[in-house]
Amino acid sequence: MRAKGTLREFRVIGRKMPTENEPETPLYRMRIFAPDAVVAKSRFWYFLRQLRKFKKTTGEIVSVEEIKERKPLQIKNFGIWLRYDSRSGTHNMYREYRDLTVSGAITQCYRDMGARHRARAHSIQIIRCEPVAASKCRRPLVQQMHDSKIKFPLPCRVQKQGGRLVKANRPGTYFQ
Amino acid sequence: LIHFYKREMPFKKFVEIGRVAMLNQGPDAGKIAAIVNVIDQNRVLIDGPTSGVLRQAYPIKQLHLTPLRVKFAFNAKTKVVRKEMESEKVQESWDSSNWAKRMALKSKRDGLNDFDRFKLRKAKSARNKIVAKALNTKKRQLRKAGKI
């Protein structure tokens, strides 16, 4: 998968094709984070193949729905449990991100994993993503934002040069 | 005597709940909004009901903090933010501030057409003539009196 842009959350429901022996097959639902519905379906089959004994050729996708965030203006702390392949093995991880939406947090996670561990999107499997109460957060980077009277200055503001290679005057960093 | 010197912070404006900031980029550029909460190191949740800015996440790098500040609790509803901003008359103090006036003037200057630029030139020239005339008569007087 290429984690292009902001990922979106999809609810994909699929089942094995019914046969004479098994006319009613159970439905399986997955919460997939993908850039679009096409990749979501693909990822659904990727995971389902690993978990159950049917695949795209022997099954069908019943529905693909994009799930919008219920409260997109509420800041939440997301705990993400994931599994990824490093160069020498595969590991589990728990990471925390602060964001407004689940998709935003998952997108942050993919970018962060790429940055910190050079993990490509295809080697990351999101196991679980839940909003976590502030008291249960474990990561200090997230905990430091849990302050009802949070206050900090902007000490060093670096401004882009606007495409210019050379500046006439020495740039300053103190401006609010 | 023991002097307790108050530690002076060189910073006067902070990213804090209730700080009014001006948005620098995007479709709402130039408008003011209040900081409702801090998401993380780079983003804040802002809300500007008096200037038509919807509640949204906004990057700190694109904010310009103003000296104005409003008091409300973190994650306050838009209704509460609007009430506080209106009672503190934030929009009026912003509009009457030199900063906002300079911005308005700059945008006006940028939007001049050729005829306006001609009129501006003529007006400037007329004003400068009056100023120069007054200055030179004053200079001549002082020179005659030997003062300069």
PDB file of C-alpha atoms in Angstrom, chain A residues 33-148:
ATOM      1  CA  PHE A  33      -7.406   2.659   6.767  1.00  0.00           C
ATOM      2  CA  ALA A  34      -6.596   3.336   3.140  1.00  0.00           C
ATOM      3  CA  PRO A  35      -6.301   6.280   0.731  1.00  0.00           C
ATOM      4  CA  ASP A  36      -9.373   5.177  -1.212  1.00  0.00           C
ATOM      5  CA  ALA A  37     -11.982   2.444  -1.506  1.00  0.00           C
ATOM      6  CA  VAL A  38     -10.030   0.473  -4.097  1.00  0.00           C
ATOM      7  CA  VAL A  39      -7.006   0.109  -1.836  1.00  0.00           C
ATOM      8  CA  ALA A  40      -9.347  -0.578   1.079  1.00  0.00           C
ATOM      9  CA  LYS A  41     -10.798  -3.598  -0.685  1.00  0.00           C
ATOM     10  CA  SER A  42      -7.327  -4.799  -1.553  1.00  0.00           C
ATOM     11  CA  ARG A  43      -6.165  -4.490   2.024  1.00  0.00           C
ATOM     12  CA  PHE A  44      -9.290  -6.245   3.199  1.00  0.00           C
ATOM     13  CA  TRP A  45      -8.397  -9.299   1.110  1.00  0.00           C
ATOM     14  CA  TYR A  46      -4.779  -9.075   2.251  1.00  0.00           C
ATOM     15  CA  PHE A  47      -5.788  -9.342   5.889  1.00  0.00           C
ATOM     16  CA  LEU A  48      -8.610 -11.780   5.408  1.00  0.00           C
ATOM     17  CA  ARG A  49      -6.400 -14.216   3.541  1.00  0.00           C
ATOM     18  CA  GLN A  50      -4.150 -14.330   6.586  1.00  0.00           C
ATOM     19  CA  LEU A  51      -7.017 -14.826   9.001  1.00  0.00           C
ATOM     20  CA  ARG A  52      -9.524 -17.011   7.228  1.00  0.00           C
ATOM     21  CA  LYS A  53      -9.473 -19.604   4.488  1.00  0.00           C
ATOM     22  CA  PHE A  54     -10.868 -17.585   1.620  1.00  0.00           C
ATOM     23  CA  LYS A  55      -9.600 -14.986  -0.771  1.00  0.00           C
ATOM     24  CA  LYS A  56     -10.711 -12.569  -3.451  1.00  0.00           C
ATOM     25  CA  THR A  57     -11.424 -15.276  -5.993  1.00  0.00           C
ATOM     26  CA  THR A  58     -13.451 -17.397  -3.580  1.00  0.00           C
ATOM     27  CA  GLY A  59     -15.182 -14.556  -1.779  1.00  0.00           C
ATOM     28  CA  GLU A  60     -17.057 -11.368  -2.333  1.00  0.00           C
ATOM     29  CA  ILE A  61     -17.089  -7.958  -0.755  1.00  0.00           C
ATOM     30  CA  VAL A  62     -20.564  -7.149   0.482  1.00  0.00           C
ATOM     31  CA  SER A  63     -20.049  -3.496   1.322  1.00  0.00           C
ATOM     32  CA  VAL A  64     -17.403  -0.809   1.509  1.00  0.00           C
ATOM     33  CA  GLU A  65     -18.382   2.285   3.470  1.00  0.00           C
ATOM     34  CA  GLU A  66     -16.321   5.264   4.324  1.00  0.00           C
ATOM     35  CA  ILE A  67     -16.636   6.071   8.014  1.00  0.00           C
ATOM     36  CA  LYS A  68     -16.490   9.749   8.863  1.00  0.00           C
ATOM     37  CA  GLU A  69     -15.250  10.918  12.213  1.00  0.00           C
ATOM     38  CA  ARG A  70     -18.058  11.377  14.709  1.00  0.00           C
ATOM     39  CA  LYS A  71     -16.579  14.361  16.498  1.00  0.00           C
ATOM     40  CA  PRO A  72     -14.032  15.930  14.134  1.00  0.00           C
ATOM     41  CA  LEU A  73     -13.663  19.034  16.320  1.00  0.00           C
ATOM     42  CA  GLN A  74     -12.782  17.223  19.522  1.00  0.00           C
ATOM     43  CA  ILE A  75      -9.116  16.639  20.281  1.00  0.00           C
ATOM     44  CA  LYS A  76      -8.436  13.034  21.168  1.00  0.00           C
ATOM     45  CA  ASN A  77      -5.428  10.993  22.191  1.00  0.00           C
ATOM     46  CA  PHE A  78      -5.189   7.944  19.967  1.00  0.00           C
ATOM     47  CA  GLY A  79      -3.430   4.767  21.027  1.00  0.00           C
ATOM     48  CA  ILE A  80      -2.381   2.710  18.016  1.00  0.00           C
ATOM     49  CA  TRP A  81      -1.325  -0.886  18.315  1.00  0.00           C
ATOM     50  CA  LEU A  82       0.557  -2.017  15.278  1.00  0.00           C
ATOM     51  CA  ARG A  83       2.827  -4.666  13.907  1.00  0.00           C
ATOM     52  CA  TYR A  84       5.586  -3.894  11.453  1.00  0.00           C
ATOM     53  CA  ASP A  85       8.462  -5.563   9.658  1.00  0.00           C
ATOM     54  CA  SER A  86      11.856  -4.097  10.268  1.00  0.00           C
ATOM     55  CA  ARG A  87      14.924  -5.111   8.321  1.00  0.00           C
ATOM     56  CA  SER A  88      15.696  -7.920  10.731  1.00  0.00           C
ATOM     57  CA  GLY A  89      12.393  -9.072  12.130  1.00  0.00           C
ATOM     58  CA  THR A  90       8.791  -8.193  12.847  1.00  0.00           C
ATOM     59  CA  HIS A  91       7.760  -6.313  15.980  1.00  0.00           C
ATOM     60  CA  ASN A  92       4.698  -5.115  17.833  1.00  0.00           C
ATOM     61  CA  MET A  93       4.379  -1.520  18.851  1.00  0.00           C
ATOM     62  CA  TYR A  94       2.136   0.788  20.747  1.00  0.00           C
ATOM     63  CA  ARG A  95       2.200   4.418  19.720  1.00  0.00           C
ATOM     64  CA  GLU A  96       0.216   7.451  20.754  1.00  0.00           C
ATOM     65  CA  TYR A  97      -0.822  10.470  18.727  1.00  0.00           C
ATOM     66  CA  ARG A  98      -2.932  13.481  19.423  1.00  0.00           C
ATOM     67  CA  ASP A  99      -5.356  14.343  16.667  1.00  0.00           C
ATOM     68  CA  LEU A 100      -8.917  15.272  15.833  1.00  0.00           C
ATOM     69  CA  THR A 101      -9.760  12.218  13.740  1.00  0.00           C
ATOM     70  CA  VAL A 102      -8.813   8.553  13.710  1.00  0.00           C
ATOM     71  CA  SER A 103      -7.712   8.796  10.101  1.00  0.00           C
ATOM     72  CA  GLY A 104      -5.518  11.751  10.958  1.00  0.00           C
ATOM     73  CA  ALA A 105      -3.877   9.821  13.774  1.00  0.00           C
ATOM     74  CA  ILE A 106      -3.302   6.751  11.586  1.00  0.00           C
ATOM     75  CA  THR A 107      -1.834   8.936   8.845  1.00  0.00           C
ATOM     76  CA  GLN A 108       0.475  10.495  11.442  1.00  0.00           C
ATOM     77  CA  CYS A 109       1.430   6.988  12.518  1.00  0.00           C
ATOM     78  CA  TYR A 110       2.390   5.904   9.009  1.00  0.00           C
ATOM     79  CA  ARG A 111       4.449   9.038   8.483  1.00  0.00           C
ATOM     80  CA  ASP A 112       6.067   8.660  11.899  1.00  0.00           C
ATOM     81  CA  MET A 113       6.936   5.002  11.333  1.00  0.00           C
ATOM     82  CA  GLY A 114       8.475   5.900   8.020  1.00  0.00           C
ATOM     83  CA  ALA A 115      10.503   8.648   9.612  1.00  0.00           C
ATOM     84  CA  ARG A 116      11.611   6.935  12.789  1.00  0.00           C
ATOM     85  CA  HIS A 117      11.939   3.335  11.668  1.00  0.00           C
ATOM     86  CA  ARG A 118      12.110   3.593   7.885  1.00  0.00           C
ATOM     87  CA  ALA A 119       9.086   1.318   7.804  1.00  0.00           C
ATOM     88  CA  ARG A 120       7.223   1.386   4.508  1.00  0.00           C
ATOM     89  CA  ALA A 121       3.457   1.365   4.501  1.00  0.00           C
ATOM     90  CA  HIS A 122       3.218  -2.140   3.095  1.00  0.00           C
ATOM     91  CA  SER A 123       5.095  -3.536   6.078  1.00  0.00           C
ATOM     92  CA  ILE A 124       2.847  -1.901   8.682  1.00  0.00           C
ATOM     93  CA  GLN A 125      -0.285  -3.608   9.946  1.00  0.00           C
ATOM     94  CA  ILE A 126      -2.584  -1.596  12.161  1.00  0.00           C
ATOM     95  CA  ILE A 127      -3.958  -3.953  14.780  1.00  0.00           C
ATOM     96  CA  ARG A 128      -6.065  -1.546  16.760  1.00  0.00           C
ATOM     97  CA  CYS A 129      -6.681   2.176  17.069  1.00  0.00           C
ATOM     98  CA  GLU A 130      -8.642   3.555  19.993  1.00  0.00           C
ATOM     99  CA  PRO A 131      -9.045   6.965  21.576  1.00  0.00           C
ATOM    100  CA  VAL A 132      -7.371   6.814  24.962  1.00  0.00           C
ATOM    101  CA  ALA A 133      -8.355   8.799  28.039  1.00  0.00           C
ATOM    102  CA  ALA A 134      -5.795  11.403  28.997  1.00  0.00           C
ATOM    103  CA  SER A 135      -4.996   9.719  32.305  1.00  0.00           C
ATOM    104  CA  LYS A 136      -4.194   6.453  30.549  1.00  0.00           C
ATOM    105  CA  CYS A 137      -1.767   7.895  28.042  1.00  0.00           C
ATOM    106  CA  ARG A 138       1.730   6.538  28.270  1.00  0.00           C
ATOM    107  CA  ARG A 139       3.801   8.676  25.967  1.00  0.00           C
ATOM    108  CA  PRO A 140       5.321  11.900  27.365  1.00  0.00           C
ATOM    109  CA  LEU A 141       5.017  13.738  24.063  1.00  0.00           C
ATOM    110  CA  VAL A 142       1.248  13.353  24.288  1.00  0.00           C
ATOM    111  CA  GLN A 143       1.063  13.807  28.054  1.00  0.00           C
ATOM    112  CA  GLN A 144       2.788  17.173  27.877  1.00  0.00           C
ATOM    113  CA  MET A 145      -0.249  18.565  26.066  1.00  0.00           C
ATOM    114  CA  HIS A 146      -2.555  17.525  28.910  1.00  0.00           C
ATOM    115  CA  ASP A 147      -2.603  20.877  30.623  1.00  0.00           C
ATOM    116  CA  SER A 148      -5.795  22.870  30.965  1.00  0.00           C
TER     117      SER A 148
END
